[in-house]
């Protein structure tokens, strides 16, 4: 299992866009529904400057295909 370190939500979201995710729908300032062909939609509910810890990054990775080396 790869080791995750924490990262700002803005950086995580930018990385998700780079690997093929896009915003399907936005609600307010923090909730975004992301979609990618072949994957189930994912709700990304973080403010840009929010720090996302290693455990949450691992959960996001499981649902999105994100890898530590993508960051």
mmCIF file of N, CA, C and O in Angstrom:
data_model
loop_
_atom_site.group_PDB
_atom_site.id
_atom_site.type_symbol
_atom_site.label_atom_id
_atom_site.label_comp_id
_atom_site.label_asym_id
_atom_site.label_seq_id
_atom_site.Cartn_x
_atom_site.Cartn_y
_atom_site.Cartn_z
ATOM 1 N N UNK A 1 0.840 -1.182 0.000
ATOM 2 C CA UNK A 1 0.000 0.000 0.000
ATOM 3 C C UNK A 1 0.886 1.247 0.000
ATOM 4 O O UNK A 1 1.849 1.347 0.743
ATOM 5 N N UNK A 2 0.560 2.204 -0.848
ATOM 6 C CA UNK A 2 1.357 3.418 -0.961
ATOM 7 C C UNK A 2 1.101 4.344 0.218
ATOM 8 O O UNK A 2 0.037 4.348 0.808
ATOM 9 N N UNK A 3 2.086 5.149 0.519
ATOM 10 C CA UNK A 3 1.986 6.068 1.637
ATOM 11 C C UNK A 3 1.514 7.433 1.156
ATOM 12 O O UNK A 3 2.086 8.009 0.243
ATOM 13 N N UNK A 4 0.459 7.941 1.763
ATOM 14 C CA UNK A 4 -0.080 9.260 1.433
ATOM 15 C C UNK A 4 0.366 10.275 2.464
ATOM 16 O O UNK A 4 0.471 9.966 3.637
ATOM 17 N N UNK A 5 0.615 11.496 2.030
ATOM 18 C CA UNK A 5 0.818 12.598 2.967
ATOM 19 C C UNK A 5 -0.310 13.593 2.702
ATOM 20 O O UNK A 5 -1.005 13.494 1.704
ATOM 21 N N UNK A 6 -0.509 14.522 3.596
ATOM 22 C CA UNK A 6 -1.630 15.442 3.419
ATOM 23 C C UNK A 6 -1.355 16.429 2.280
ATOM 24 O O UNK A 6 -0.208 16.665 1.893
ATOM 25 N N UNK A 7 -2.443 16.999 1.737
ATOM 26 C CA UNK A 7 -2.328 17.944 0.623
ATOM 27 C C UNK A 7 -3.514 18.899 0.654
ATOM 28 O O UNK A 7 -4.572 18.572 1.191
ATOM 29 N N UNK A 8 -3.336 20.063 0.091
ATOM 30 C CA UNK A 8 -4.423 21.036 -0.010
ATOM 31 C C UNK A 8 -5.460 20.532 -1.006
ATOM 32 O O UNK A 8 -5.125 19.919 -2.024
ATOM 33 N N UNK A 9 -6.718 20.808 -0.716
ATOM 34 C CA UNK A 9 -7.816 20.350 -1.575
ATOM 35 C C UNK A 9 -7.672 20.874 -2.999
ATOM 36 O O UNK A 9 -7.971 20.156 -3.955
ATOM 37 N N UNK A 10 -7.206 22.097 -3.163
ATOM 38 C CA UNK A 10 -7.032 22.678 -4.499
ATOM 39 C C UNK A 10 -6.078 21.826 -5.331
ATOM 40 O O UNK A 10 -6.313 21.571 -6.507
ATOM 41 N N UNK A 11 -4.995 21.359 -4.709
ATOM 42 C CA UNK A 11 -4.004 20.534 -5.412
ATOM 43 C C UNK A 11 -4.581 19.160 -5.769
ATOM 44 O O UNK A 11 -4.350 18.636 -6.861
ATOM 45 N N UNK A 12 -5.347 18.584 -4.844
ATOM 46 C CA UNK A 12 -5.964 17.280 -5.103
ATOM 47 C C UNK A 12 -6.946 17.390 -6.267
ATOM 48 O O UNK A 12 -6.947 16.567 -7.184
ATOM 49 N N UNK A 13 -7.780 18.436 -6.253
ATOM 50 C CA UNK A 13 -8.757 18.631 -7.315
ATOM 51 C C UNK A 13 -8.064 18.842 -8.664
ATOM 52 O O UNK A 13 -8.464 18.253 -9.672
ATOM 53 N N UNK A 14 -6.998 19.630 -8.687
ATOM 54 C CA UNK A 14 -6.251 19.862 -9.930
ATOM 55 C C UNK A 14 -5.675 18.546 -10.460
ATOM 56 O O UNK A 14 -5.685 18.293 -11.667
ATOM 57 N N UNK A 15 -5.207 17.698 -9.565
ATOM 58 C CA UNK A 15 -4.663 16.397 -9.960
ATOM 59 C C UNK A 15 -5.758 15.508 -10.526
ATOM 60 O O UNK A 15 -5.559 14.811 -11.527
ATOM 61 N N UNK A 16 -6.941 15.537 -9.898
ATOM 62 C CA UNK A 16 -8.064 14.746 -10.410
ATOM 63 C C UNK A 16 -8.442 15.198 -11.823
ATOM 64 O O UNK A 16 -8.706 14.371 -12.693
ATOM 65 N N UNK A 17 -8.443 16.505 -12.065
ATOM 66 C CA UNK A 17 -8.720 17.016 -13.415
ATOM 67 C C UNK A 17 -7.677 16.494 -14.398
ATOM 68 O O UNK A 17 -7.995 16.104 -15.512
ATOM 69 N N UNK A 18 -6.411 16.476 -13.976
ATOM 70 C CA UNK A 18 -5.316 16.041 -14.850
ATOM 71 C C UNK A 18 -5.442 14.557 -15.222
ATOM 72 O O UNK A 18 -5.036 14.168 -16.317
ATOM 73 N N UNK A 19 -6.007 13.737 -14.322
ATOM 74 C CA UNK A 19 -6.133 12.308 -14.645
ATOM 75 C C UNK A 19 -7.485 11.968 -15.280
ATOM 76 O O UNK A 19 -7.808 10.793 -15.451
ATOM 77 N N UNK A 20 -8.260 12.995 -15.631
ATOM 78 C CA UNK A 20 -9.460 12.731 -16.423
ATOM 79 C C UNK A 20 -10.806 13.037 -15.787
ATOM 80 O O UNK A 20 -11.842 12.855 -16.409
ATOM 81 N N UNK A 21 -10.832 13.495 -14.550
ATOM 82 C CA UNK A 21 -12.097 13.842 -13.900
ATOM 83 C C UNK A 21 -12.531 15.241 -14.309
ATOM 84 O O UNK A 21 -11.704 16.089 -14.620
ATOM 85 N N UNK A 22 -13.830 15.482 -14.323
ATOM 86 C CA UNK A 22 -14.359 16.817 -14.622
ATOM 87 C C UNK A 22 -15.547 17.093 -13.710
ATOM 88 O O UNK A 22 -16.133 16.176 -13.129
ATOM 89 N N UNK A 23 -15.894 18.376 -13.593
ATOM 90 C CA UNK A 23 -17.020 18.756 -12.745
ATOM 91 C C UNK A 23 -18.310 18.524 -13.516
ATOM 92 O O UNK A 23 -18.496 19.040 -14.612
ATOM 93 N N UNK A 24 -19.177 17.728 -12.941
ATOM 94 C CA UNK A 24 -20.482 17.444 -13.531
ATOM 95 C C UNK A 24 -21.503 18.457 -13.011
ATOM 96 O O UNK A 24 -22.360 18.923 -13.742
ATOM 97 N N UNK A 25 -21.376 18.773 -11.716
ATOM 98 C CA UNK A 25 -22.322 19.684 -11.083
ATOM 99 C C UNK A 25 -21.664 20.305 -9.856
ATOM 100 O O UNK A 25 -20.862 19.675 -9.185
ATOM 101 N N UNK A 26 -22.002 21.566 -9.560
ATOM 102 C CA UNK A 26 -21.490 22.247 -8.373
ATOM 103 C C UNK A 26 -22.641 22.717 -7.514
ATOM 104 O O UNK A 26 -23.671 23.127 -8.019
ATOM 105 N N UNK A 27 -22.446 22.678 -6.200
ATOM 106 C CA UNK A 27 -23.452 23.148 -5.269
ATOM 107 C C UNK A 27 -22.757 23.959 -4.191
ATOM 108 O O UNK A 27 -22.007 23.412 -3.389
ATOM 109 N N UNK A 28 -22.970 25.256 -4.188
ATOM 110 C CA UNK A 28 -22.313 26.109 -3.199
ATOM 111 C C UNK A 28 -20.834 26.270 -3.493
ATOM 112 O O UNK A 28 -20.395 26.167 -4.626
ATOM 113 N N UNK A 29 -20.065 26.499 -2.426
ATOM 114 C CA UNK A 29 -18.642 26.782 -2.629
ATOM 115 C C UNK A 29 -17.754 25.562 -2.506
ATOM 116 O O UNK A 29 -16.629 25.572 -2.976
ATOM 117 N N UNK A 30 -18.236 24.508 -1.863
ATOM 118 C CA UNK A 30 -17.330 23.377 -1.639
ATOM 119 C C UNK A 30 -17.783 22.064 -2.265
ATOM 120 O O UNK A 30 -16.959 21.210 -2.533
ATOM 121 N N UNK A 31 -19.059 21.868 -2.493
ATOM 122 C CA UNK A 31 -19.527 20.573 -2.996
ATOM 123 C C UNK A 31 -19.513 20.519 -4.526
ATOM 124 O O UNK A 31 -20.156 21.325 -5.177
ATOM 125 N N UNK A 32 -18.758 19.546 -5.039
ATOM 126 C CA UNK A 32 -18.676 19.341 -6.482
ATOM 127 C C UNK A 32 -18.925 17.863 -6.767
ATOM 128 O O UNK A 32 -18.396 17.006 -6.072
ATOM 129 N N UNK A 33 -19.712 17.586 -7.774
ATOM 130 C CA UNK A 33 -19.894 16.210 -8.219
ATOM 131 C C UNK A 33 -18.966 16.034 -9.416
ATOM 132 O O UNK A 33 -19.077 16.751 -10.408
ATOM 133 N N UNK A 34 -18.036 15.099 -9.282
ATOM 134 C CA UNK A 34 -17.058 14.855 -10.339
ATOM 135 C C UNK A 34 -17.448 13.608 -11.114
ATOM 136 O O UNK A 34 -17.989 12.655 -10.546
ATOM 137 N N UNK A 35 -17.170 13.620 -12.403
ATOM 138 C CA UNK A 35 -17.460 12.431 -13.214
ATOM 139 C C UNK A 35 -16.274 12.106 -14.111
ATOM 140 O O UNK A 35 -15.476 12.977 -14.463
ATOM 141 N N UNK A 36 -16.188 10.830 -14.450
ATOM 142 C CA UNK A 36 -15.152 10.332 -15.351
ATOM 143 C C UNK A 36 -15.714 9.082 -16.005
ATOM 144 O O UNK A 36 -16.318 8.236 -15.333
ATOM 145 N N UNK A 37 -15.522 8.970 -17.292
ATOM 146 C CA UNK A 37 -16.022 7.823 -18.036
ATOM 147 C C UNK A 37 -15.503 6.518 -17.429
ATOM 148 O O UNK A 37 -14.312 6.374 -17.178
ATOM 149 N N UNK A 38 -16.409 5.591 -17.177
ATOM 150 C CA UNK A 38 -16.024 4.303 -16.631
ATOM 151 C C UNK A 38 -15.966 4.252 -15.107
ATOM 152 O O UNK A 38 -15.662 3.209 -14.538
ATOM 153 N N UNK A 39 -16.222 5.358 -14.435
ATOM 154 C CA UNK A 39 -16.172 5.432 -12.978
ATOM 155 C C UNK A 39 -17.505 5.960 -12.453
ATOM 156 O O UNK A 39 -18.190 6.717 -13.123
ATOM 157 N N UNK A 40 -17.839 5.601 -11.222
ATOM 158 C CA UNK A 40 -19.022 6.165 -10.561
ATOM 159 C C UNK A 40 -18.726 7.619 -10.190
ATOM 160 O O UNK A 40 -17.574 7.968 -9.908
ATOM 161 N N UNK A 41 -19.767 8.466 -10.211
ATOM 162 C CA UNK A 41 -19.586 9.863 -9.813
ATOM 163 C C UNK A 41 -19.070 9.933 -8.374
ATOM 164 O O UNK A 41 -19.384 9.088 -7.545
ATOM 165 N N UNK A 42 -18.292 10.972 -8.104
ATOM 166 C CA UNK A 42 -17.692 11.170 -6.783
ATOM 167 C C UNK A 42 -18.043 12.569 -6.298
ATOM 168 O O UNK A 42 -17.961 13.535 -7.065
ATOM 169 N N UNK A 43 -18.428 12.684 -5.038
ATOM 170 C CA UNK A 43 -18.683 14.003 -4.450
ATOM 171 C C UNK A 43 -17.397 14.469 -3.796
ATOM 172 O O UNK A 43 -16.825 13.786 -2.943
ATOM 173 N N UNK A 44 -16.925 15.644 -4.210
ATOM 174 C CA UNK A 44 -15.718 16.251 -3.654
ATOM 175 C C UNK A 44 -16.188 17.447 -2.846
ATOM 176 O O UNK A 44 -16.631 18.446 -3.409
ATOM 177 N N UNK A 45 -16.134 17.345 -1.517
ATOM 178 C CA UNK A 45 -16.732 18.367 -0.647
ATOM 179 C C UNK A 45 -15.688 19.034 0.241
ATOM 180 O O UNK A 45 -15.734 18.935 1.466
ATOM 181 N N UNK A 46 -14.739 19.708 -0.383
ATOM 182 C CA UNK A 46 -13.684 20.384 0.364
ATOM 183 C C UNK A 46 -13.500 21.798 -0.182
ATOM 184 O O UNK A 46 -13.609 22.022 -1.377
ATOM 185 N N UNK A 47 -13.189 22.740 0.707
ATOM 186 C CA UNK A 47 -12.828 24.087 0.280
ATOM 187 C C UNK A 47 -11.388 24.056 -0.214
ATOM 188 O O UNK A 47 -10.573 23.260 0.264
ATOM 189 N N UNK A 48 -11.058 24.957 -1.163
ATOM 190 C CA UNK A 48 -9.732 24.971 -1.799
ATOM 191 C C UNK A 48 -8.559 24.930 -0.821
ATOM 192 O O UNK A 48 -7.590 24.216 -1.046
ATOM 193 N N UNK A 49 -8.619 25.717 0.241
ATOM 194 C CA UNK A 49 -7.474 25.834 1.154
ATOM 195 C C UNK A 49 -7.480 24.788 2.256
ATOM 196 O O UNK A 49 -6.570 24.732 3.073
ATOM 197 N N UNK A 50 -8.497 23.931 2.266
ATOM 198 C CA UNK A 50 -8.605 22.897 3.293
ATOM 199 C C UNK A 50 -7.517 21.842 3.108
ATOM 200 O O UNK A 50 -7.202 21.445 1.987
ATOM 201 N N UNK A 51 -6.947 21.408 4.222
ATOM 202 C CA UNK A 51 -5.917 20.358 4.199
ATOM 203 C C UNK A 51 -6.614 18.996 4.273
ATOM 204 O O UNK A 51 -7.436 18.763 5.143
ATOM 205 N N UNK A 52 -6.297 18.121 3.337
ATOM 206 C CA UNK A 52 -6.866 16.768 3.328
ATOM 207 C C UNK A 52 -5.791 15.819 3.842
ATOM 208 O O UNK A 52 -4.693 15.767 3.300
ATOM 209 N N UNK A 53 -6.126 15.086 4.883
ATOM 210 C CA UNK A 53 -5.163 14.194 5.519
ATOM 211 C C UNK A 53 -4.968 12.892 4.759
ATOM 212 O O UNK A 53 -5.702 12.579 3.815
ATOM 213 N N UNK A 54 -3.985 12.109 5.184
ATOM 214 C CA UNK A 54 -3.642 10.858 4.494
ATOM 215 C C UNK A 54 -4.784 9.841 4.418
ATOM 216 O O UNK A 54 -4.960 9.200 3.387
ATOM 217 N N UNK A 55 -5.548 9.699 5.487
ATOM 218 C CA UNK A 55 -6.640 8.711 5.471
ATOM 219 C C UNK A 55 -7.719 9.106 4.472
ATOM 220 O O UNK A 55 -8.231 8.263 3.738
ATOM 221 N N UNK A 56 -8.070 10.383 4.444
ATOM 222 C CA UNK A 56 -9.089 10.841 3.496
ATOM 223 C C UNK A 56 -8.562 10.760 2.067
ATOM 224 O O UNK A 56 -9.294 10.405 1.146
ATOM 225 N N UNK A 57 -7.292 11.059 1.864
ATOM 226 C CA UNK A 57 -6.698 10.925 0.528
ATOM 227 C C UNK A 57 -6.761 9.480 0.052
ATOM 228 O O UNK A 57 -7.031 9.220 -1.118
ATOM 229 N N UNK A 58 -6.530 8.540 0.954
ATOM 230 C CA UNK A 58 -6.606 7.120 0.588
ATOM 231 C C UNK A 58 -8.035 6.758 0.175
ATOM 232 O O UNK A 58 -8.244 6.003 -0.776
ATOM 233 N N UNK A 59 -9.027 7.305 0.876
ATOM 234 C CA UNK A 59 -10.428 7.048 0.509
ATOM 235 C C UNK A 59 -10.756 7.641 -0.851
ATOM 236 O O UNK A 59 -11.435 7.015 -1.671
ATOM 237 N N UNK A 60 -10.289 8.875 -1.085
ATOM 238 C CA UNK A 60 -10.514 9.531 -2.384
ATOM 239 C C UNK A 60 -9.852 8.702 -3.487
ATOM 240 O O UNK A 60 -10.425 8.481 -4.545
ATOM 241 N N UNK A 61 -8.639 8.232 -3.224
ATOM 242 C CA UNK A 61 -7.891 7.446 -4.209
ATOM 243 C C UNK A 61 -8.636 6.175 -4.585
ATOM 244 O O UNK A 61 -8.679 5.796 -5.759
ATOM 245 N N UNK A 62 -9.228 5.524 -3.601
ATOM 246 C CA UNK A 62 -9.949 4.280 -3.852
ATOM 247 C C UNK A 62 -11.126 4.502 -4.802
ATOM 248 O O UNK A 62 -11.421 3.667 -5.652
ATOM 249 N N UNK A 63 -11.774 5.660 -4.682
ATOM 250 C CA UNK A 63 -12.953 5.960 -5.505
ATOM 251 C C UNK A 63 -12.612 6.588 -6.855
ATOM 252 O O UNK A 63 -13.446 6.616 -7.750
ATOM 253 N N UNK A 64 -11.383 7.121 -6.981
ATOM 254 C CA UNK A 64 -11.055 7.885 -8.189
ATOM 255 C C UNK A 64 -9.900 7.329 -9.007
ATOM 256 O O UNK A 64 -9.668 7.792 -10.124
ATOM 257 N N UNK A 65 -9.134 6.403 -8.455
ATOM 258 C CA UNK A 65 -7.970 5.898 -9.171
ATOM 259 C C UNK A 65 -6.733 6.765 -8.981
ATOM 260 O O UNK A 65 -5.706 6.540 -9.626
ATOM 261 N N UNK A 66 -6.820 7.749 -8.104
ATOM 262 C CA UNK A 66 -5.691 8.634 -7.814
ATOM 263 C C UNK A 66 -4.570 7.836 -7.164
ATOM 264 O O UNK A 66 -4.811 6.976 -6.341
ATOM 265 N N UNK A 67 -3.326 8.131 -7.562
ATOM 266 C CA UNK A 67 -2.165 7.457 -6.981
ATOM 267 C C UNK A 67 -1.215 8.513 -6.406
ATOM 268 O O UNK A 67 -1.171 9.632 -6.918
ATOM 269 N N UNK A 68 -0.452 8.149 -5.381
ATOM 270 C CA UNK A 68 0.498 9.132 -4.800
ATOM 271 C C UNK A 68 1.420 9.748 -5.847
ATOM 272 O O UNK A 68 1.724 10.932 -5.790
ATOM 273 N N UNK A 69 1.827 8.943 -6.830
ATOM 274 C CA UNK A 69 2.755 9.485 -7.839
ATOM 275 C C UNK A 69 2.059 10.485 -8.777
ATOM 276 O O UNK A 69 2.732 11.244 -9.476
ATOM 277 N N UNK A 70 0.720 10.506 -8.812
ATOM 278 C CA UNK A 70 -0.008 11.501 -9.614
ATOM 279 C C UNK A 70 0.132 12.896 -9.004
ATOM 280 O O UNK A 70 0.041 13.897 -9.709
ATOM 281 N N UNK A 71 0.316 12.928 -7.709
ATOM 282 C CA UNK A 71 0.400 14.203 -6.999
ATOM 283 C C UNK A 71 1.738 14.856 -7.274
ATOM 284 O O UNK A 71 1.965 15.952 -7.227
#
